[in-house]
PDB file of C-alpha atoms in Angstrom:
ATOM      1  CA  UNK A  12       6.773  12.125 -15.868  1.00 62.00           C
ATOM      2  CA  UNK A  13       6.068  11.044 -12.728  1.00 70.00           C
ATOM      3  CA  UNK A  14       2.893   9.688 -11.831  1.00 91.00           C
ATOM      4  CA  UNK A  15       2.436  10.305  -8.013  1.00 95.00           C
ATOM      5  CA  UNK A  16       4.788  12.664  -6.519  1.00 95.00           C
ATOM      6  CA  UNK A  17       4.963  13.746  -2.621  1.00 95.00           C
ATOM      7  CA  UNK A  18       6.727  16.267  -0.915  1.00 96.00           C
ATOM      8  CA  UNK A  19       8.779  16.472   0.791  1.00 96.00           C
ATOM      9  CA  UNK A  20      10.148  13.033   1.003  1.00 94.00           C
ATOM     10  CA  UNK A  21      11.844  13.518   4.412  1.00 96.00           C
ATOM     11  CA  UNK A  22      10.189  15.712   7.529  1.00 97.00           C
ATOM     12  CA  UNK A  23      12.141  15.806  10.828  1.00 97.00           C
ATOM     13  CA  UNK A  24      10.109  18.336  13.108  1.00 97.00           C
ATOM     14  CA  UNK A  25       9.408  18.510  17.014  1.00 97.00           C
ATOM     15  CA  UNK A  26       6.480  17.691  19.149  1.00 97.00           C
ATOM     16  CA  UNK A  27       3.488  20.224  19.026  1.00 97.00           C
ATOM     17  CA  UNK A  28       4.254  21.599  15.463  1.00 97.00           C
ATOM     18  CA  UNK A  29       1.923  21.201  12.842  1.00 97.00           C
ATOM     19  CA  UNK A  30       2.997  20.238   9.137  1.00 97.00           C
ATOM     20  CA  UNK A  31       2.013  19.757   5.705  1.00 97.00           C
ATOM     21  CA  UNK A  32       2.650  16.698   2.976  1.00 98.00           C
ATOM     22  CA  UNK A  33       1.437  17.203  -0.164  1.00 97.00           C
ATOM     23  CA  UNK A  34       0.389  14.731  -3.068  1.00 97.00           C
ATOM     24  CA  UNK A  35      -0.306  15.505  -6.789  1.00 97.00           C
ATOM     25  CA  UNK A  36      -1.402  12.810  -9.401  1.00 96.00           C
ATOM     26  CA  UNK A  37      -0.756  13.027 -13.200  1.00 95.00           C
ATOM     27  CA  UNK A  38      -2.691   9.865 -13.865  1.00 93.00           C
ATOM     28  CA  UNK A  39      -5.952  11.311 -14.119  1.00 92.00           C
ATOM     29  CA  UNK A  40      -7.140   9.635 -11.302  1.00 92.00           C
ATOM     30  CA  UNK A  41     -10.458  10.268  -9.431  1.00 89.00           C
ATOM     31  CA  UNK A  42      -9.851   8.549  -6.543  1.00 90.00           C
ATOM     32  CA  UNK A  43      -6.772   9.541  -4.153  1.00 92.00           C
ATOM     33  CA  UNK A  44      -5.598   7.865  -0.927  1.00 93.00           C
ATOM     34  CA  UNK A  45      -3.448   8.611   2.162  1.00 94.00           C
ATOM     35  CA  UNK A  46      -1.903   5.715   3.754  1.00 94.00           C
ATOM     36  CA  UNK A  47       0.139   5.350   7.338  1.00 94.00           C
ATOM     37  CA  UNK A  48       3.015   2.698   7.553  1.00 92.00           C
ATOM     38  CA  UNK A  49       4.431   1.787  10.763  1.00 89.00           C
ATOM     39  CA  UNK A  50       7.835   0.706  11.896  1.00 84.00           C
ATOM     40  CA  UNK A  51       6.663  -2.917  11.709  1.00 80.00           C
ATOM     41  CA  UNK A  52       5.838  -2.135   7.631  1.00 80.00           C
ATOM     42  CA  UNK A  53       1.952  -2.192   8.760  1.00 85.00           C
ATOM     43  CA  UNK A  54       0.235  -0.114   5.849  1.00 89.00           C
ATOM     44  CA  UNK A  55      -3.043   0.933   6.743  1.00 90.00           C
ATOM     45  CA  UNK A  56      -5.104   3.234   4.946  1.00 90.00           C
ATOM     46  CA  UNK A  57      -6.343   7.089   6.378  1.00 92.00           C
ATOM     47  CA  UNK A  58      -8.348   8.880   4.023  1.00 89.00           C
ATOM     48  CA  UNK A  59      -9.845   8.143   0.645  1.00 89.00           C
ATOM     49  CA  UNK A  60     -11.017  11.222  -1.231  1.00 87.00           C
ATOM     50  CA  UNK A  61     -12.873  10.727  -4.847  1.00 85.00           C
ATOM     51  CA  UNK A  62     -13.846  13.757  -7.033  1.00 81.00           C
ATOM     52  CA  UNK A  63     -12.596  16.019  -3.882  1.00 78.00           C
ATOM     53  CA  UNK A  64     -15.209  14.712  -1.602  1.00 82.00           C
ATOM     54  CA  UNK A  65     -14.030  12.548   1.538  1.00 83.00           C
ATOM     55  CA  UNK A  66     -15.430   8.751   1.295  1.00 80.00           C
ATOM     56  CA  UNK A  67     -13.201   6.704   3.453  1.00 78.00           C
ATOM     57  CA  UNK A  68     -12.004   8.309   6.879  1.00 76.00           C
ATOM     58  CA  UNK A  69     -11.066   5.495   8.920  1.00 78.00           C
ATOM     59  CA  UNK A  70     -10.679   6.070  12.550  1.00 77.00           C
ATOM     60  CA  UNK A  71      -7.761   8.538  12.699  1.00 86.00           C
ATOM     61  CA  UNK A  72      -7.065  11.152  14.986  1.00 89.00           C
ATOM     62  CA  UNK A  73      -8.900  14.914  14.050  1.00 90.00           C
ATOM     63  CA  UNK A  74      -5.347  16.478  14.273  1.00 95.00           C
ATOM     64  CA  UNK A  75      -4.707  14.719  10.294  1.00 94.00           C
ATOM     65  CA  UNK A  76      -7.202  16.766   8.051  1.00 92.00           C
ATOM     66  CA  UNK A  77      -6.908  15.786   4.320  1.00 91.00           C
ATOM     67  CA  UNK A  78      -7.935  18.951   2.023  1.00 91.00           C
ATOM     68  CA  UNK A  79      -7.758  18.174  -1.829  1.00 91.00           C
ATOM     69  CA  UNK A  80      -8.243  21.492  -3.865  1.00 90.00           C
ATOM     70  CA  UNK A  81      -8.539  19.788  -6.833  1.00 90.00           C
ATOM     71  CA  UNK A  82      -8.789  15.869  -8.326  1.00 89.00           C
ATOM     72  CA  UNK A  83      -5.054  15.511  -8.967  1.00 94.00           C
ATOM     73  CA  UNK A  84      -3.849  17.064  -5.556  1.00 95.00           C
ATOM     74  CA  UNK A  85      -4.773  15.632  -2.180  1.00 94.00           C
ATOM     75  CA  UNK A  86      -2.510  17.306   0.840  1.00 95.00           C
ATOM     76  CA  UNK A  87      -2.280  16.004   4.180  1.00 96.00           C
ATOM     77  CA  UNK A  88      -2.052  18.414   7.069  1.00 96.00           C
ATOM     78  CA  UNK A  89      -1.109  17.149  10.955  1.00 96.00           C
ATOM     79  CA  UNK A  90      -1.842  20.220  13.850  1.00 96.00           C
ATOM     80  CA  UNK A  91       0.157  19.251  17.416  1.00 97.00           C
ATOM     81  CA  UNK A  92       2.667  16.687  16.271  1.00 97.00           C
ATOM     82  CA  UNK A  93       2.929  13.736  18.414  1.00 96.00           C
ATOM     83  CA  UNK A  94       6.024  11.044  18.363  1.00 96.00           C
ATOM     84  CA  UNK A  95       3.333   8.016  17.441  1.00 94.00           C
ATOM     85  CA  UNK A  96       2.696  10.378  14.782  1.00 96.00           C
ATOM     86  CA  UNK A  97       6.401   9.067  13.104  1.00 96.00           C
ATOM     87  CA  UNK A  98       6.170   6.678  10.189  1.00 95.00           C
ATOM     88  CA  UNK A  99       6.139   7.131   6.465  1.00 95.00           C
ATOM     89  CA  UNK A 100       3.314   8.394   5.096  1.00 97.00           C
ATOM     90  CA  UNK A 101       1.557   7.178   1.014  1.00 96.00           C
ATOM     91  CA  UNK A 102      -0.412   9.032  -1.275  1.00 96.00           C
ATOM     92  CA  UNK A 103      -2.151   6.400  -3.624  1.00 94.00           C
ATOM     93  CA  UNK A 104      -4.420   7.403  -6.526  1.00 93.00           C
ATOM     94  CA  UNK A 105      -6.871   4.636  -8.671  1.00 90.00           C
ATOM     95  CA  UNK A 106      -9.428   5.466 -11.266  1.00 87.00           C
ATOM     96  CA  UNK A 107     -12.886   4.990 -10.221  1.00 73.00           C
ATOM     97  CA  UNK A 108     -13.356   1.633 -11.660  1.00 66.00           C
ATOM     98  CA  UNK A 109     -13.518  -1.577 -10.069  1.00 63.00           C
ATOM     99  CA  UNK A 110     -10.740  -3.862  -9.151  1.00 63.00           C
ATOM    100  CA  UNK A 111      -8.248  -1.362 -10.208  1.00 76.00           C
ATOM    101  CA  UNK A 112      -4.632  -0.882  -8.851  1.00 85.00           C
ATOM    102  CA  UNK A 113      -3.345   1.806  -6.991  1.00 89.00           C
ATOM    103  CA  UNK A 114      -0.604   3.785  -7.941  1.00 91.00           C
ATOM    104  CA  UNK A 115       2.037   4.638  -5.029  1.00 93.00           C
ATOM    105  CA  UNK A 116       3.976   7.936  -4.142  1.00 94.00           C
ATOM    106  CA  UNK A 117       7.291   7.376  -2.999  1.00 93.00           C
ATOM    107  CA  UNK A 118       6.088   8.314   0.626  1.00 95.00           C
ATOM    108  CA  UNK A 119       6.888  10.902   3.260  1.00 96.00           C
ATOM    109  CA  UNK A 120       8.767  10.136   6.353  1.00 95.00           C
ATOM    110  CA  UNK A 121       7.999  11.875   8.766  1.00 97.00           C
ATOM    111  CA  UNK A 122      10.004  11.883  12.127  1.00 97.00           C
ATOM    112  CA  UNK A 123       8.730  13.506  15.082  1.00 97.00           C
ATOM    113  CA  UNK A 124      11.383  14.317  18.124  1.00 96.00           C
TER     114      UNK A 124
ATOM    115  CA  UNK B  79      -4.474  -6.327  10.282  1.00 52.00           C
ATOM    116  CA  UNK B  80      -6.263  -9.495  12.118  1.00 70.00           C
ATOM    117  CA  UNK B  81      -8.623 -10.150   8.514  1.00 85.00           C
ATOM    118  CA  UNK B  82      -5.367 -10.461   6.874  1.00 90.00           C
ATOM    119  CA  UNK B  83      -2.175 -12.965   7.706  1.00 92.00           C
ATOM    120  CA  UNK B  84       0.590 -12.786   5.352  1.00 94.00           C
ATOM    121  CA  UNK B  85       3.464 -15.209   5.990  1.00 94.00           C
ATOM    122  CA  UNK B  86       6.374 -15.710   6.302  1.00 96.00           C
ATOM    123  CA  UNK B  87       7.498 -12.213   8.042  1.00 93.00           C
ATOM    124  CA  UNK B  88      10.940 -12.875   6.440  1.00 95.00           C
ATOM    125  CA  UNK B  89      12.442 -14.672   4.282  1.00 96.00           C
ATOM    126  CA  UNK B  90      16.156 -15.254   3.132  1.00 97.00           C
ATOM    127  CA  UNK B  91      16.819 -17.431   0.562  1.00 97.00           C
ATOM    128  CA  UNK B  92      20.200 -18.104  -1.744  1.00 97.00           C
ATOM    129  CA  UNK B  93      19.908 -16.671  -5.387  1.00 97.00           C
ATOM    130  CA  UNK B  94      18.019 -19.478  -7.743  1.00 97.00           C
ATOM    131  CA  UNK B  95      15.898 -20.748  -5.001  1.00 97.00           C
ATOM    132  CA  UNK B  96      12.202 -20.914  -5.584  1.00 97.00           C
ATOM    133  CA  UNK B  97       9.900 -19.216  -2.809  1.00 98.00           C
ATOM    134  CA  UNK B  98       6.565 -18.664  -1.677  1.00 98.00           C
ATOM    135  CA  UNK B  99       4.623 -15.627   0.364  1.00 98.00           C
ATOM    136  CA  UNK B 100       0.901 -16.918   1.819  1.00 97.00           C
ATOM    137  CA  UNK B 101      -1.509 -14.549   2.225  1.00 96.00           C
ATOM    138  CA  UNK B 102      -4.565 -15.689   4.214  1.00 95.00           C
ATOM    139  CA  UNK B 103      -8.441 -14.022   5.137  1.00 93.00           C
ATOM    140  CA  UNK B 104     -10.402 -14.620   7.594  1.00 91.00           C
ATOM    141  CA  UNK B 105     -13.466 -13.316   5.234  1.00 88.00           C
ATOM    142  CA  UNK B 106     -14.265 -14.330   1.096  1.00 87.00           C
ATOM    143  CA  UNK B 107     -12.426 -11.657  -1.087  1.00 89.00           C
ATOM    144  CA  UNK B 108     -13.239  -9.495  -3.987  1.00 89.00           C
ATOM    145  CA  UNK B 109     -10.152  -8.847  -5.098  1.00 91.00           C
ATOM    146  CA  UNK B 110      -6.399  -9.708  -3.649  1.00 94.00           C
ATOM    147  CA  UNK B 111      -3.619  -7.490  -4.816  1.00 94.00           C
ATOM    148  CA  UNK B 112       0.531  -8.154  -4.337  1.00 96.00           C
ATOM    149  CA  UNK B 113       2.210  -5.179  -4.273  1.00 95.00           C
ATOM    150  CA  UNK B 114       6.541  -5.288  -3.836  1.00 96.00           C
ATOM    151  CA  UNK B 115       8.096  -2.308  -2.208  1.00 93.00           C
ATOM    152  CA  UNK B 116      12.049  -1.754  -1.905  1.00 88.00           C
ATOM    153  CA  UNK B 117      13.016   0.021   0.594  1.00 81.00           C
ATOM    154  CA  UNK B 118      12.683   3.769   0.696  1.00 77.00           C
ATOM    155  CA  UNK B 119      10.107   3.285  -2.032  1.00 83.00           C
ATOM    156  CA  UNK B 120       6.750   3.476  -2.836  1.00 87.00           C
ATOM    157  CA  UNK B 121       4.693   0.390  -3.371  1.00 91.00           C
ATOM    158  CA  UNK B 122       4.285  -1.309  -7.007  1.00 93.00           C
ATOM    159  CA  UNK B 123       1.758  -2.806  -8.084  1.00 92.00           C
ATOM    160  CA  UNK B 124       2.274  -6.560  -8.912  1.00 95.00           C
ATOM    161  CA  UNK B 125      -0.775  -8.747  -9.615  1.00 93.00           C
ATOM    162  CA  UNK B 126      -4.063  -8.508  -8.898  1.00 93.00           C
ATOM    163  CA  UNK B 127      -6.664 -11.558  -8.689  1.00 93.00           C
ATOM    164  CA  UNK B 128     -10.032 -11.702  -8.568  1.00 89.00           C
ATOM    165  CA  UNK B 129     -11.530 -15.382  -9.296  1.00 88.00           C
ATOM    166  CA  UNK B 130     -11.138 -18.403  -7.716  1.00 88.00           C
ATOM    167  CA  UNK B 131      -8.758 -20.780  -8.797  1.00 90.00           C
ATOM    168  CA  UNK B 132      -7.206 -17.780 -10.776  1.00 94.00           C
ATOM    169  CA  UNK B 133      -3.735 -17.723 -11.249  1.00 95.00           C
ATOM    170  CA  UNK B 134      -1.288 -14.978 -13.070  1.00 95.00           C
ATOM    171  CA  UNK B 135       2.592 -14.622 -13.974  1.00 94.00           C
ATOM    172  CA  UNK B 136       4.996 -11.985 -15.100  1.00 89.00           C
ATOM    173  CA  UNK B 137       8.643 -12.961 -15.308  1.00 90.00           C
ATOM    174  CA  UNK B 138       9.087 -15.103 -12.639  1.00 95.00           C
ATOM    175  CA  UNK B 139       6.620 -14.560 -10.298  1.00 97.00           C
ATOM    176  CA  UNK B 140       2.976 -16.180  -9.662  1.00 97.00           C
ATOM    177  CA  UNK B 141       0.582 -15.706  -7.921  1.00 97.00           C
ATOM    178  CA  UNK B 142      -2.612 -17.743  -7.401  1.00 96.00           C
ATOM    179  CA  UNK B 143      -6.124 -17.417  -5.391  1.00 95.00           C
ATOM    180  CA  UNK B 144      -7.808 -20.269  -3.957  1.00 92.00           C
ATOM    181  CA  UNK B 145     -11.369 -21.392  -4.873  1.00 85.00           C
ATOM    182  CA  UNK B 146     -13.020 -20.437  -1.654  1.00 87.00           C
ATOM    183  CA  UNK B 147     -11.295 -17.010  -2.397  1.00 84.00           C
ATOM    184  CA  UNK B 148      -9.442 -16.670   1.130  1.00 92.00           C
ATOM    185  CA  UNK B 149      -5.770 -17.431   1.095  1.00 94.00           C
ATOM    186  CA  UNK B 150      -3.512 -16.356  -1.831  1.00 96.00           C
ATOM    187  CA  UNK B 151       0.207 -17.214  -2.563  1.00 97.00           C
ATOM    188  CA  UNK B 152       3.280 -15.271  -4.463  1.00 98.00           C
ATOM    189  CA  UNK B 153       5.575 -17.530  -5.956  1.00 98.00           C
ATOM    190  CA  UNK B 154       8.976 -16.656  -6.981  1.00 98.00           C
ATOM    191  CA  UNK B 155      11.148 -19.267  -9.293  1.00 97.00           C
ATOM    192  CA  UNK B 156      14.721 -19.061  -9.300  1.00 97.00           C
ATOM    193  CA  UNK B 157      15.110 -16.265  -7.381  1.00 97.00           C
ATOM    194  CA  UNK B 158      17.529 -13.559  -7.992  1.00 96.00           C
ATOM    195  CA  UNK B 159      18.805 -10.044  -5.989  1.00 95.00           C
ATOM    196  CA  UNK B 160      16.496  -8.107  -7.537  1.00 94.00           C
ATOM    197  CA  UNK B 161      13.744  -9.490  -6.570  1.00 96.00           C
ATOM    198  CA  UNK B 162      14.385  -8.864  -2.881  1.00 96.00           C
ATOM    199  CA  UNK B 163      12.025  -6.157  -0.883  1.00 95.00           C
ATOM    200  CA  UNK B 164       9.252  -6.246   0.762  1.00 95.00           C
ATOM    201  CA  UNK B 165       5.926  -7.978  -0.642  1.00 96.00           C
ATOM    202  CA  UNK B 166       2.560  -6.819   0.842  1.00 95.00           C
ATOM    203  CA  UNK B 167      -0.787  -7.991  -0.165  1.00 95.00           C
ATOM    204  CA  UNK B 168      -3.745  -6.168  -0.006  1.00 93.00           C
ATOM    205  CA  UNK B 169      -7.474  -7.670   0.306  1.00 92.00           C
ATOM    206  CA  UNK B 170     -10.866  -5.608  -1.392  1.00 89.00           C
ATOM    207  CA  UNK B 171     -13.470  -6.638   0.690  1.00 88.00           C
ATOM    208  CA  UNK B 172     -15.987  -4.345   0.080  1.00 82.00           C
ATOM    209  CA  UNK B 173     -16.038  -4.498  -3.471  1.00 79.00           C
ATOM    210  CA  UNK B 174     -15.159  -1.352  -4.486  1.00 74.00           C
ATOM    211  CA  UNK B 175     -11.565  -1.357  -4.555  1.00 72.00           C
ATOM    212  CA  UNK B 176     -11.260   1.963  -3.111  1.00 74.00           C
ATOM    213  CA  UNK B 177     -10.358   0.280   0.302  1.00 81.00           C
ATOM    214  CA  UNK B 178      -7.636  -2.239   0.830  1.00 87.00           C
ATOM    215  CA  UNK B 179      -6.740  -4.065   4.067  1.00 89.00           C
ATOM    216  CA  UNK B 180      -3.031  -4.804   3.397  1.00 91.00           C
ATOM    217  CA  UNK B 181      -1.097  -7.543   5.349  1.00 91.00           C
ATOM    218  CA  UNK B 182       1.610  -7.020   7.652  1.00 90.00           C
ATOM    219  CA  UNK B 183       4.058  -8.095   4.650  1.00 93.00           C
ATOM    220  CA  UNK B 184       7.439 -10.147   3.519  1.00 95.00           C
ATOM    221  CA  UNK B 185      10.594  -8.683   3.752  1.00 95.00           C
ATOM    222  CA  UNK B 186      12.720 -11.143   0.963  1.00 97.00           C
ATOM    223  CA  UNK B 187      16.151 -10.972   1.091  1.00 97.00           C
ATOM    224  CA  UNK B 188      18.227 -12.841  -1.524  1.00 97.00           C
ATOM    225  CA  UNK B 189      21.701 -13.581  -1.014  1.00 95.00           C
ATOM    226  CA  UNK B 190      23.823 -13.381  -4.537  1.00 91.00           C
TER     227      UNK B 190
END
């Protein structure tokens, strides 16, 4: 019964390779999120997709291309690795309501040699 | 992020002591969320606050949002192991709640 789930919870992979995370919801959720945490614990937010369409891309590099097939699935997909690319990665999801919470994944960490 | 200071960075503090996290904006907030996070874990969602002056408990743990709706503190009473991770707080400032600016967060330790 889990509510966000990601997969897989642990990438180790080398420079230049591309890789997928993916993120499903249970919740119901229209709104889904991917979020980048640093070494320092800095969480800062990538994407924002609601009803499959893109509304938040903050200023992230055009190798990280969301793609969400559907409203409970939102995958993350990185082309040419790079080590600054290492941290653990969130999917969030919310319902499209104001001053709602957002429900965590257990996050993807992803380690780049 | 710069709009939002949380402090302390770290904290350790001996099992039954009480404890606060500040969280502080540099611009008026819709909404400020706490959020804990143990390690190797997603976040969870604590308390979220919205009005000024508004304050909120579960268990042990308040937190409470200034009138001018900028700074925000997470207060722990009598402390225990469990309650040890990592506290972030996030800031809506657009409104919508679809975009949070989190703070740079509180790793609690508690020492049995």
């Amino acid at each position: 019964d889990t509510a966000v789930s990601q997969t897989p919870k642990y990438l180790v992979t080398q420079m230049g390779n591309d890789k997928s995370i993916k993120c499903e919801q249970n919740l119901g959720h229209d709104t889904m999120y991917w979020y980048k945490q640093d070494s320092k614990k800095f969480l800062k937010i990538m994407f924002s997709y609601n009803n499959k369409e893109l509304i938040i891309n903050e200023t992230v590099p055009n190798r990280f291309s969301p793609k969400s097939p559907d409203k409970a699935h939102l995958n993350l997909h990185i082309n040419s690795l790079e080590l600054g690319d290492s941290a653990v990665y969130f999917c969030a999801s919310s319902p499209d309501r104001l001053y709602n919470e957002q429900f965590f994944g257990p996050g993807t960490r992803l380690t780049v040699l | 992020s710069q709009e939002l200071e949380q402090s302390p960075q770290s904290l350790i503090v001996q099992e039954g002591k009480n404890l606060t996290i500040n969280c502080t904006s540099s611009k008026t907030l819709y909404g400020l969320y706490w959020y804990k996070q143990k390690y190797g874990e997603g976040l969870i969602f604590l308390m979220m606050l919205q009005k000024g002056g508004e304050e909120k408990s579960h268990e042990k743990i308040t937190a409470k949002l200034d009138e001018k709706k900028q700074q925000s503190s997470l207060h722990i009473t009598a402390s225990q192991p469990s309650h040890a991770g990592i506290y972030l707080c996030g800031a809506d400032f657009s409104g919508s709640a679809r975009q949070l600016t989190f703070g740079s967060g509180t790793q609690l330790t508690v020492l049995p």
